[in-house]
Coordinates of C-alpha atoms in Angstrom, one line a residue:
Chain A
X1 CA 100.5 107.8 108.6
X2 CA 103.1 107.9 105.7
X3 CA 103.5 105.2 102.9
X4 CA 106.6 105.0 104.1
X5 CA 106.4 105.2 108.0
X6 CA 103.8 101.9 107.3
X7 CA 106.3 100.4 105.4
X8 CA 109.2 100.6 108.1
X9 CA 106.7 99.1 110.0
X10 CA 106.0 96.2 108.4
X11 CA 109.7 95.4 108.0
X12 CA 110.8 96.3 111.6
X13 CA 107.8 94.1 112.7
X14 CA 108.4 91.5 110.2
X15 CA 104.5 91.8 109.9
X16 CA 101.7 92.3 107.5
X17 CA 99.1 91.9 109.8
X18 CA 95.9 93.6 110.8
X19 CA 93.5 92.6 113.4
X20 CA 90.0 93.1 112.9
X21 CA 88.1 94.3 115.7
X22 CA 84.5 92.5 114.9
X23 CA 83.6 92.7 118.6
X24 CA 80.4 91.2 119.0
X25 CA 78.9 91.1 122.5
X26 CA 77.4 87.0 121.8
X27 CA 81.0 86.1 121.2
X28 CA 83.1 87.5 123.4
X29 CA 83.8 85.2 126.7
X30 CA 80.9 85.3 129.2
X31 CA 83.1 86.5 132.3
X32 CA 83.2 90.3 130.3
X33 CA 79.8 90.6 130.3
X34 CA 79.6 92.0 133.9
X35 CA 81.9 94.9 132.6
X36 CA 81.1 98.1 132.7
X37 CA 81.9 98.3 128.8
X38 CA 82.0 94.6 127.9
X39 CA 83.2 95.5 123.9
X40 CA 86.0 98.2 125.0
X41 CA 87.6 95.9 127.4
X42 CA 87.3 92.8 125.2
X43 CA 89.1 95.0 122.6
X44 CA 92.0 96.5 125.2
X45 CA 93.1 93.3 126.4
X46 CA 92.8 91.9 122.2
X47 CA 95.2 95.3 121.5
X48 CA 97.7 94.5 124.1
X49 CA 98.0 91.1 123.4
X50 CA 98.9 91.1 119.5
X51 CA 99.9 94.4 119.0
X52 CA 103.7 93.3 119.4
X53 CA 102.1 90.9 116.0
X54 CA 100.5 93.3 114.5
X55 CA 100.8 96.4 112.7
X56 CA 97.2 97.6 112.0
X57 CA 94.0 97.2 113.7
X58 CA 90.7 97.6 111.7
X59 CA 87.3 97.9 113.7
X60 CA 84.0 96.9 111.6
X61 CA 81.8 100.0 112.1
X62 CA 78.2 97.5 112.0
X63 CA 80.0 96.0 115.1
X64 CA 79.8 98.5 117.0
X65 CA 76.8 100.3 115.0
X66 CA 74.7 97.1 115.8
X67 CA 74.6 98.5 119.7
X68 CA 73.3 102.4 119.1
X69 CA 74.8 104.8 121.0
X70 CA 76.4 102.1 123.4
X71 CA 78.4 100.8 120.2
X72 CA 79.5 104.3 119.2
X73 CA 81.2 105.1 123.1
X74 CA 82.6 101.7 122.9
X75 CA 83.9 102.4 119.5
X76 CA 85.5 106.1 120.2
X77 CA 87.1 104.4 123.5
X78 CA 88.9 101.8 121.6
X79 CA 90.2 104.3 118.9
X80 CA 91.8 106.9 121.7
X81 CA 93.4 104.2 123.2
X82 CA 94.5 103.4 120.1
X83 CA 95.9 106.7 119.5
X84 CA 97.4 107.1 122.9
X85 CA 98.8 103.7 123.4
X86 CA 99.5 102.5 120.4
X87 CA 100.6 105.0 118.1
X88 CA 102.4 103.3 115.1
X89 CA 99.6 101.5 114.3
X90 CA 97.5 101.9 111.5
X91 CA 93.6 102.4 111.9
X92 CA 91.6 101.2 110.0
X93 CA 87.8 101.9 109.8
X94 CA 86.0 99.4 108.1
X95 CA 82.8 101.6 107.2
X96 CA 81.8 100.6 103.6
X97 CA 80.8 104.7 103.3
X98 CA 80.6 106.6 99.9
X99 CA 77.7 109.0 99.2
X100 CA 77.3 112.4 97.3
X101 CA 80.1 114.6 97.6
X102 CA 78.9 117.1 100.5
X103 CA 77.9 114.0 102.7
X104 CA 81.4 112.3 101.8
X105 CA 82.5 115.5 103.0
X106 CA 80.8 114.9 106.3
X107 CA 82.4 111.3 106.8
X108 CA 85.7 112.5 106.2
X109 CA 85.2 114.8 108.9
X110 CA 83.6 112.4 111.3
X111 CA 87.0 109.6 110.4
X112 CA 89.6 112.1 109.9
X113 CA 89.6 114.8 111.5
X114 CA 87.5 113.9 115.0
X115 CA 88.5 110.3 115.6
X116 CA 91.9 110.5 113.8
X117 CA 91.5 107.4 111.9
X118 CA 94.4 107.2 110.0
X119 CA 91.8 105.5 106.8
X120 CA 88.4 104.1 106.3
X121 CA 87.2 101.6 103.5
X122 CA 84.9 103.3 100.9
X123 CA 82.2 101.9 98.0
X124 CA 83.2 103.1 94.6
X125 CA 79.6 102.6 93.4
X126 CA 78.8 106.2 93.2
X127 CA 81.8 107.1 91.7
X128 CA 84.5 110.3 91.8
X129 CA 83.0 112.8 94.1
X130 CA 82.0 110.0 96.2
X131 CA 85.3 109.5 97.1
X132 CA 87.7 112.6 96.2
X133 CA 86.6 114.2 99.6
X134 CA 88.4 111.8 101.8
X135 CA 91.8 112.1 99.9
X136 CA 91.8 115.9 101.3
X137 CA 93.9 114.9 104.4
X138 CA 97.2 114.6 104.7
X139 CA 98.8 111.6 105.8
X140 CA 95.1 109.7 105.3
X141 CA 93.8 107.2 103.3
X142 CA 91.1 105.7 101.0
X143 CA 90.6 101.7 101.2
X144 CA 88.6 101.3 98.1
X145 CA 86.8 98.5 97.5
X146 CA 88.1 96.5 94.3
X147 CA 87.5 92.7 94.5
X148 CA 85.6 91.7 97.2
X149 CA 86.3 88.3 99.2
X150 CA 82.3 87.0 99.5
X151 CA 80.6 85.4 97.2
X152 CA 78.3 88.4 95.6
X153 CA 81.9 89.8 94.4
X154 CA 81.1 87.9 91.1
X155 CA 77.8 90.0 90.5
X156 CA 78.8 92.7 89.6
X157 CA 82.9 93.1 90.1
X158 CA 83.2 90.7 87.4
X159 CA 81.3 91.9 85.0
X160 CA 83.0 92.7 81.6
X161 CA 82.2 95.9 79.8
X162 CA 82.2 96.3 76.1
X163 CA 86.4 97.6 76.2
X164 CA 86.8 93.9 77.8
X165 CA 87.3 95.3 81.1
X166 CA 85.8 94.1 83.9
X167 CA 84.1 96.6 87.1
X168 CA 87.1 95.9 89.6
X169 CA 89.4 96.9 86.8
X170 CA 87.8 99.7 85.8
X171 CA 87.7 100.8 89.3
X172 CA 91.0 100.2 90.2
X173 CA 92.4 102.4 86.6
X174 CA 89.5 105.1 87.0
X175 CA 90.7 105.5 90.5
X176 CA 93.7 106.3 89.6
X177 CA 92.9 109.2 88.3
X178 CA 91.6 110.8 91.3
X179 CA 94.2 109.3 94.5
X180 CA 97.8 108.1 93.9
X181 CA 100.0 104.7 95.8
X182 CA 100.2 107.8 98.7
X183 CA 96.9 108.3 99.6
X184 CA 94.7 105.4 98.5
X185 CA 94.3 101.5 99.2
X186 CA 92.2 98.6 97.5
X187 CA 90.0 96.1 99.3
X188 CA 90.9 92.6 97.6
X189 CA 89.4 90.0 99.0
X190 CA 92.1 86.9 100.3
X191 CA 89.6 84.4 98.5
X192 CA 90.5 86.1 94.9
X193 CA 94.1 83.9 94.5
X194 CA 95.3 84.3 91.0
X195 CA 93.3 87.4 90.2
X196 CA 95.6 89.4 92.6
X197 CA 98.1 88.9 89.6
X198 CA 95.4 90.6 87.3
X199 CA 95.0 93.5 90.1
X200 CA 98.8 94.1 89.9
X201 CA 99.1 94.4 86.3
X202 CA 97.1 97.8 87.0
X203 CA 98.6 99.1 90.7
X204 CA 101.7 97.3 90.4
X205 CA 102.8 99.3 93.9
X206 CA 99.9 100.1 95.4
X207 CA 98.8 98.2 99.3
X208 CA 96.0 96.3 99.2
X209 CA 93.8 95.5 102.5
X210 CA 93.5 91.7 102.3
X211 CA 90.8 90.2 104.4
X212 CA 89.4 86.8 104.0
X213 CA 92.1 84.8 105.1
X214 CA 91.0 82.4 108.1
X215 CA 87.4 82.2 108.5
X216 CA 86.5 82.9 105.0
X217 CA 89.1 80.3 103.4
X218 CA 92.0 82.6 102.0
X219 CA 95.2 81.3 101.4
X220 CA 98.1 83.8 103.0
X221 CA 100.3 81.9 100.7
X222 CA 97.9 82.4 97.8
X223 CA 97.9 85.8 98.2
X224 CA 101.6 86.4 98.6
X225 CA 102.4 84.7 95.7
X226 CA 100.1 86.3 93.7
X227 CA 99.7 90.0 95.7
X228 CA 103.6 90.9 97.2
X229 CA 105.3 93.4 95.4
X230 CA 108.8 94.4 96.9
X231 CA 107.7 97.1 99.8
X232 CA 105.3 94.4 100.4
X233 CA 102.2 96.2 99.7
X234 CA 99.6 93.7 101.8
X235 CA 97.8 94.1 104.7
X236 CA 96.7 91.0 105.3
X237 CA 93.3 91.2 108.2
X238 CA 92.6 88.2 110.3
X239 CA 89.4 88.7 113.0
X240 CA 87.3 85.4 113.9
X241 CA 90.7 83.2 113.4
X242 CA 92.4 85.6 116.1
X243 CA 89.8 87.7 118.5
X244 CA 87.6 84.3 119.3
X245 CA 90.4 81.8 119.6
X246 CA 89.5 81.4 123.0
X247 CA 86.4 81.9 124.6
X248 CA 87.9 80.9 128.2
X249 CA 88.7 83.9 130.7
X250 CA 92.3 83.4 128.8
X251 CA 91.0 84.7 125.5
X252 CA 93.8 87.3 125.1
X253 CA 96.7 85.1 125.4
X254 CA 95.5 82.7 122.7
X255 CA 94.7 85.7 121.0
X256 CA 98.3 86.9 121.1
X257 CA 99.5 83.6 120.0
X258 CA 97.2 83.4 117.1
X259 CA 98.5 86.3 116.1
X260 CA 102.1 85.6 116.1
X261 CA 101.5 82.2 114.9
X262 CA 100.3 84.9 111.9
X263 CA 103.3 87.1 112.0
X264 CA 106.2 84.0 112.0
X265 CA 104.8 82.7 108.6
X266 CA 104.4 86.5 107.5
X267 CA 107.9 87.2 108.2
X268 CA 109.1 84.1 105.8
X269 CA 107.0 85.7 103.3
X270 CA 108.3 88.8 103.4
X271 CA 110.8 90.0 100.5
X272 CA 114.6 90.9 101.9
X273 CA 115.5 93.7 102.8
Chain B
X1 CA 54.8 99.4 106.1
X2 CA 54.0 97.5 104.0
X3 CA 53.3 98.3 99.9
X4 CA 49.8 98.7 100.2
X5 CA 49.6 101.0 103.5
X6 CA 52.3 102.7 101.0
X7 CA 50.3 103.3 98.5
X8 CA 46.8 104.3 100.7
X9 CA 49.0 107.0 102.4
X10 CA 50.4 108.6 99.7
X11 CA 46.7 109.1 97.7
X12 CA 44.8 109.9 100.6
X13 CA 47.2 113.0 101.6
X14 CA 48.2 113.4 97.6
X15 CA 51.6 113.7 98.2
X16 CA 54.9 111.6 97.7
X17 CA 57.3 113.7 99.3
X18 CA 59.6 112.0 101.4
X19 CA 61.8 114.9 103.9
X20 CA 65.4 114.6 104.2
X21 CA 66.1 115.4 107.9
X22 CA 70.0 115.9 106.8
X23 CA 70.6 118.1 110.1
X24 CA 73.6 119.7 110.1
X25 CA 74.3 121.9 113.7
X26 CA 76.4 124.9 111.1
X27 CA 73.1 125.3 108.9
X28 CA 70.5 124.9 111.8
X29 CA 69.0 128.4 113.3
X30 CA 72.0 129.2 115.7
X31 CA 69.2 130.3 118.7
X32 CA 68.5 126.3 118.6
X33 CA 72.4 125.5 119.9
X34 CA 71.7 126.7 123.4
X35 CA 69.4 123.6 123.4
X36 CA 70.4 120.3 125.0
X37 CA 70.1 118.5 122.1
X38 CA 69.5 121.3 119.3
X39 CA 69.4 118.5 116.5
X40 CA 66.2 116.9 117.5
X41 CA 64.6 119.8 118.4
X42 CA 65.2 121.1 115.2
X43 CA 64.0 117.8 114.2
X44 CA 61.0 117.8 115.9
X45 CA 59.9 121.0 114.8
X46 CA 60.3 120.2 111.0
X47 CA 58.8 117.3 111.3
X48 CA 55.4 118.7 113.3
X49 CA 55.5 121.0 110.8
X50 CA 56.1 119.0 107.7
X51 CA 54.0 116.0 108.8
X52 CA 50.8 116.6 106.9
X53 CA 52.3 117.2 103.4
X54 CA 54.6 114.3 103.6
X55 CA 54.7 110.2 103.4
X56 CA 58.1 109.6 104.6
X57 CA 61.2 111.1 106.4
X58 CA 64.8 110.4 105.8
X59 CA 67.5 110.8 107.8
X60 CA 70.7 110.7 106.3
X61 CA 73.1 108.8 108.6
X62 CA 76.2 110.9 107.9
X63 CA 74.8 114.2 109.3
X64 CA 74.3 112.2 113.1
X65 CA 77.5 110.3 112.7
X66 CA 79.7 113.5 112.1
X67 CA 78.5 114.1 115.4
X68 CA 79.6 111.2 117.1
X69 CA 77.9 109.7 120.3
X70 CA 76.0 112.9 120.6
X71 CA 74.9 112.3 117.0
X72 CA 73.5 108.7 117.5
X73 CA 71.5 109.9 120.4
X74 CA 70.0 112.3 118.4
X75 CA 69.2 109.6 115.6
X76 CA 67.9 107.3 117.9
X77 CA 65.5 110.1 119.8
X78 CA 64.3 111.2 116.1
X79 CA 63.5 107.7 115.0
X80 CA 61.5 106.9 118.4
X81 CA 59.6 110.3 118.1
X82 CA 58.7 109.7 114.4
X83 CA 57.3 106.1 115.9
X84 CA 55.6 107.1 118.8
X85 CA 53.6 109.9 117.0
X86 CA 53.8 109.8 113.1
X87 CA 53.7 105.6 113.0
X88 CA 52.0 106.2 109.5
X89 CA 55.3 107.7 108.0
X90 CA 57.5 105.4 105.9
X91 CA 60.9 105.9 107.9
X92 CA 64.0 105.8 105.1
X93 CA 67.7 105.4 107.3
X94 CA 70.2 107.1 104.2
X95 CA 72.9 104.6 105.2
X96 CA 74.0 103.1 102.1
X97 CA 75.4 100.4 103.8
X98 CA 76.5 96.8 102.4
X99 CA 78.9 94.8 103.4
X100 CA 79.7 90.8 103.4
X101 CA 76.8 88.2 104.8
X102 CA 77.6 88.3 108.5
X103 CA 78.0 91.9 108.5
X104 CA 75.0 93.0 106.8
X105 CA 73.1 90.9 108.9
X106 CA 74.0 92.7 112.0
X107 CA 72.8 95.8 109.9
X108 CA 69.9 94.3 109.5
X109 CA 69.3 94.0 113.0
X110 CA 70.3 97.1 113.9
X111 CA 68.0 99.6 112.1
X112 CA 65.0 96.9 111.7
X113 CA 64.9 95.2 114.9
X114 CA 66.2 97.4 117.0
X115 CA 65.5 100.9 115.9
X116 CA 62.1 99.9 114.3
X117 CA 62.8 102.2 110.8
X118 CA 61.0 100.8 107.9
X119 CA 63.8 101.1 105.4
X120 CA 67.6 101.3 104.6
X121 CA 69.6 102.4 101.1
X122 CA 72.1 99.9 100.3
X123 CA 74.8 99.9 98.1
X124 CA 75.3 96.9 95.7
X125 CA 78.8 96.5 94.9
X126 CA 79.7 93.8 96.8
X127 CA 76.4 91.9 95.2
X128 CA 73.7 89.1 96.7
X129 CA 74.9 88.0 99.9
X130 CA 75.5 91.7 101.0
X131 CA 71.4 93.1 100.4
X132 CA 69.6 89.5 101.1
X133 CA 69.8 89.8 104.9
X134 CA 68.3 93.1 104.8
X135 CA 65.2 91.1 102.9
X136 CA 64.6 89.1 105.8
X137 CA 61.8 91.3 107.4
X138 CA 58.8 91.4 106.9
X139 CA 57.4 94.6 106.0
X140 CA 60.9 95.6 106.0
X141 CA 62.7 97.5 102.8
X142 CA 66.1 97.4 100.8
X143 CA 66.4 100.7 98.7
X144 CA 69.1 99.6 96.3
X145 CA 71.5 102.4 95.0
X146 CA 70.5 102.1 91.2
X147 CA 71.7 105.4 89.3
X148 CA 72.2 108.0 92.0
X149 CA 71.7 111.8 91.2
X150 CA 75.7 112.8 91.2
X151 CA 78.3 113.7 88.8
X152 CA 80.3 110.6 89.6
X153 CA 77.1 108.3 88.9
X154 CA 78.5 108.0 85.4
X155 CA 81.8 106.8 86.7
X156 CA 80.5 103.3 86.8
X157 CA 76.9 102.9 86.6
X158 CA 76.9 104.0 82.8
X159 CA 79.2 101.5 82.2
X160 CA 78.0 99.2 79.4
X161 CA 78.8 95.4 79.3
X162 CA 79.3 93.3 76.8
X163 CA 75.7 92.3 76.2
X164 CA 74.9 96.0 76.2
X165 CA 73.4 96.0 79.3
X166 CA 74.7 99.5 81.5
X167 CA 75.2 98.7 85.1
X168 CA 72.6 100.1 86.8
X169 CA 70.3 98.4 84.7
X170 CA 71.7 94.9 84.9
X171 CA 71.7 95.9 89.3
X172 CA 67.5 96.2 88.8
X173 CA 67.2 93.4 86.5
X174 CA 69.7 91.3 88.9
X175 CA 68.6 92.0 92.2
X176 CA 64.9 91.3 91.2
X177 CA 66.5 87.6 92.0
X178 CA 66.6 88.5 95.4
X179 CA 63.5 90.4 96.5
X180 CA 60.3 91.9 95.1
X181 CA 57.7 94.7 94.7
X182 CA 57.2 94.3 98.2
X183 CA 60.4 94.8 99.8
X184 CA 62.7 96.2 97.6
X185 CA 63.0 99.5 95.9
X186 CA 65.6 101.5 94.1
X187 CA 67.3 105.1 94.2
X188 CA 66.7 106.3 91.0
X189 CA 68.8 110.5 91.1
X190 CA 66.5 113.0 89.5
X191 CA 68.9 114.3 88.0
X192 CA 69.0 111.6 85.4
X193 CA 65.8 112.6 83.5
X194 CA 65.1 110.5 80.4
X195 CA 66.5 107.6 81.9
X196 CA 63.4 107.1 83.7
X197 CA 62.4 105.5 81.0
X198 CA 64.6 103.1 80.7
X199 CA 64.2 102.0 84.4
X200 CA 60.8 101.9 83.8
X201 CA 61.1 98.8 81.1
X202 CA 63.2 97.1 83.6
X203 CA 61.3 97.5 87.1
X204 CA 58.3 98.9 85.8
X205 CA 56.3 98.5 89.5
X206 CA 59.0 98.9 92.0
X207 CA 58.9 102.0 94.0
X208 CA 61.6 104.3 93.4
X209 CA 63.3 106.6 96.2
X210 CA 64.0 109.9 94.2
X211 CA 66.6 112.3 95.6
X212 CA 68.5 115.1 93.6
X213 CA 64.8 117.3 93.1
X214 CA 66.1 121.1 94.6
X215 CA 69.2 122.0 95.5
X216 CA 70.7 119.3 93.0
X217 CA 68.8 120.5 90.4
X218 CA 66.1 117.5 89.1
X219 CA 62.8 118.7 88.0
X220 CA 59.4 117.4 89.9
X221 CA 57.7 117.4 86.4
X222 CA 60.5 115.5 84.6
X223 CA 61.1 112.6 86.9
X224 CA 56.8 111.9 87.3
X225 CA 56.2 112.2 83.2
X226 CA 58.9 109.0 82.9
X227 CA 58.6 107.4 86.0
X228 CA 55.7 107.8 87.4
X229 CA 53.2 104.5 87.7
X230 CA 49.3 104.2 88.0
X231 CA 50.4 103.7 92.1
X232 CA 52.3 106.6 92.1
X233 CA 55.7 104.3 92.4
X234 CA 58.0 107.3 93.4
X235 CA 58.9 108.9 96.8
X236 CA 60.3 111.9 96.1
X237 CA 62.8 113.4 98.6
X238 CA 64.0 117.1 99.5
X239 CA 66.1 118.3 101.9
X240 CA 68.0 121.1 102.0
X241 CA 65.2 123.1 100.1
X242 CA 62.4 122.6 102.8
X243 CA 64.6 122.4 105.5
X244 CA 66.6 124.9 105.4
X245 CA 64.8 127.4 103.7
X246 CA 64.2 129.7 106.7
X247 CA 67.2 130.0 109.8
X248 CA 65.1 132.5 111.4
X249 CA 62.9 131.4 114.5
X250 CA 60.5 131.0 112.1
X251 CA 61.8 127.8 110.2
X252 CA 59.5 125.8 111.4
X253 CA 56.4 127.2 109.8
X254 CA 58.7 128.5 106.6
X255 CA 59.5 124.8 106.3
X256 CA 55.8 123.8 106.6
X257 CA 54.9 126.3 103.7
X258 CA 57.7 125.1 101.8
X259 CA 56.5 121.5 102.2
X260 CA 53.2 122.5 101.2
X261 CA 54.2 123.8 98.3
X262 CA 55.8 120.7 97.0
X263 CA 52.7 118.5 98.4
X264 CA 49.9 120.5 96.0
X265 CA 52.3 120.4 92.7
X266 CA 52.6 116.1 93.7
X267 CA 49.0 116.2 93.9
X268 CA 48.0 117.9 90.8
X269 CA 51.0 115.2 89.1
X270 CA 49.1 112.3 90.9
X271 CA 47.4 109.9 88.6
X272 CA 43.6 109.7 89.4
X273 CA 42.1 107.1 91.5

């Protein structure tokens, strides 16, 4: 997907939202257990119900990971259906990969290519050839993380080096050098408030993947504020606060709310168009 | 394993070689794809071969992933194999995962509780919470990406900070906080030479995980005159060069020789005992 194909989205939607697909099997309602493929249908009935909301979906890869081989059918399902049903939507897989160059090389493959993910979240911590090989496809992109929303961010993302820059910084110019605003994203976490204004002193029109609002104690307000340029440039992701609303055989319907609840104050924070 | 049962293993066979099973189904002797599952017999074969003259395998998670559901079972048949008849091998998953608290938990429980390896690399970016629930098992082990053997280490690793400390170093002295000799060790590239040294002063008993000897270039002789400790301290890991030495119908045994080879230089490099 285009820069600007997402961006029409976001303004014919009126939304800025992703849902994150953290489908765990001890939290989804009881009644789907008796399923042939308890996680894939939990995930269908979540996609129907707030893709109107919506305009990105981002499955955690240790979700589905955490089930072997189970996990990885489940996990393939929900991305062709996806892809057949829901095409506009951006995919997000939330893999945390970067490695040397030829197995980077692999991973782009695997997300790109086979599954047609349209991105994937990457570590920067092994630097450029960790992550040049995924920024090889057209029309895919790079979600690198920055500024994390958990608490361990401040080990080492904050860290100030002798030019008084700190990691995130450094990552965010360095990278710069090797994607551009079309094919790469940064992870910020929703938790970071007034540091998104830092972040946007160095990729003033760049998106940013946002999660940490909800469950982790963002502020979508916060961020906004701090993190909205004019094409809007967020994705804001919302998982717990959305996919377990509900534990009752319902589930999908308060999910749906949830998630437009989401998308009404999104579209007041929107810039005009 | 624990450190100890380490350390016995690796003197009583005088080696430290650790073999990368990064199977790849375009490098693999092409009479192996009319095989049901040519990956883990090609698997299976190195690793009867190469089980004598070596303390540990690792497979590299990106090779089996690129090759979706199919891939997984694959992993998952290796890693019960290696278990159910070479339980004295130290069993490295390459993941480099790492990811926020609740995620890297169900990590955790994936590749210790479930699939029963012995060890996972991790990536430290996103800091404390992300490696701690990996330290929750006992006889369990974090490998901590510390300076890894690629160009793009120097991206960010060899960034110094303001009280002259480089990155890496201040990710051994930091995460010394959260475990110990006894579960945690560090990927140390061999590539980086000299610099052994200077891990040394910092973690001067952890293990270290040592990839980068062979087709990246590090020298066997280099990495054990500065980082070598009176308990050895260093798993030293090749891949492509034993692996793939041989695509004949002979690979097995060429892989075997190869591994050999690399076994009688560790064990005239061994300290004495």
């Amino acid at each position: 997907m285009t820069r600007q194909e997402l961006i029409q989205q976001i303004f014919k939607k009126k939304s800025f939202l992703c849902v994150g697909l953290d489908t765990d099997l001890k939290k989804i309602p009881q009644h789907l257990l008796s399923c042939e493929d308890p996680i894939f249908e939990f995930n269908k009935a979540i996609i129907d119900a707030t893709a109107p909301y919506c305009i990105a979906y981002k499955p955690n890869l240790a979700f589905y990971e955490s089930n072997g081989v189970k996990g990885w059918i489940s996990f393939e399902k929900t991305i062709k259906y996806l892809n057949e049903h829901y095409p506009e939507h951006f995919i997000i897989a939330d893999a945390k990969r970067g490695d040397i160059g030829n197995t980077s090389a692999m991973y782009a493959r695997t997300f790109f290519e086979e599954m047609q993910l349209d991105s994937l979240t990457v570590a920067p911590y092994m630097g450029e050839d960790s992550v040049t090989p995924f920024l090889q496809y057209a029309g895919k992109w790079v979600i690198l993380l920055a500024l994390t929303s958990n608490k361990g961010s401040a080990d080492f993302q904050l860290t100030t080096d002798k030019e008084n820059e700190r990691l995130f910084e450094k990552v965010l110019r360095k990278s710069q050098e090797w994607g551009n605003i079309d094919n790469m994203m940064y992870v910020v976490g929703a938790t970071q408030g007034k540091l998104f204004a830092d972040i946007r002193k160095i990729v003033p029109h760049h998106f940013l993947l946002v999660p940490g609002v909800g469950a982790q104690g963002g502020s979508l307000e916060e961020v906004c504020r701090y993190g909205m340029t004019e094409e809007c440039g967020l994705i804001v992701n919302s998982s717990r606060a959305i996919i377990y609303a509900d534990s009752s055989e319902n589930f999908a319907t308060t999910a749906g709310a949830k998630a437009k609840e989401v998308q009404e104050q999104m579209a007041m924070l929107l810039p005009k168009q």
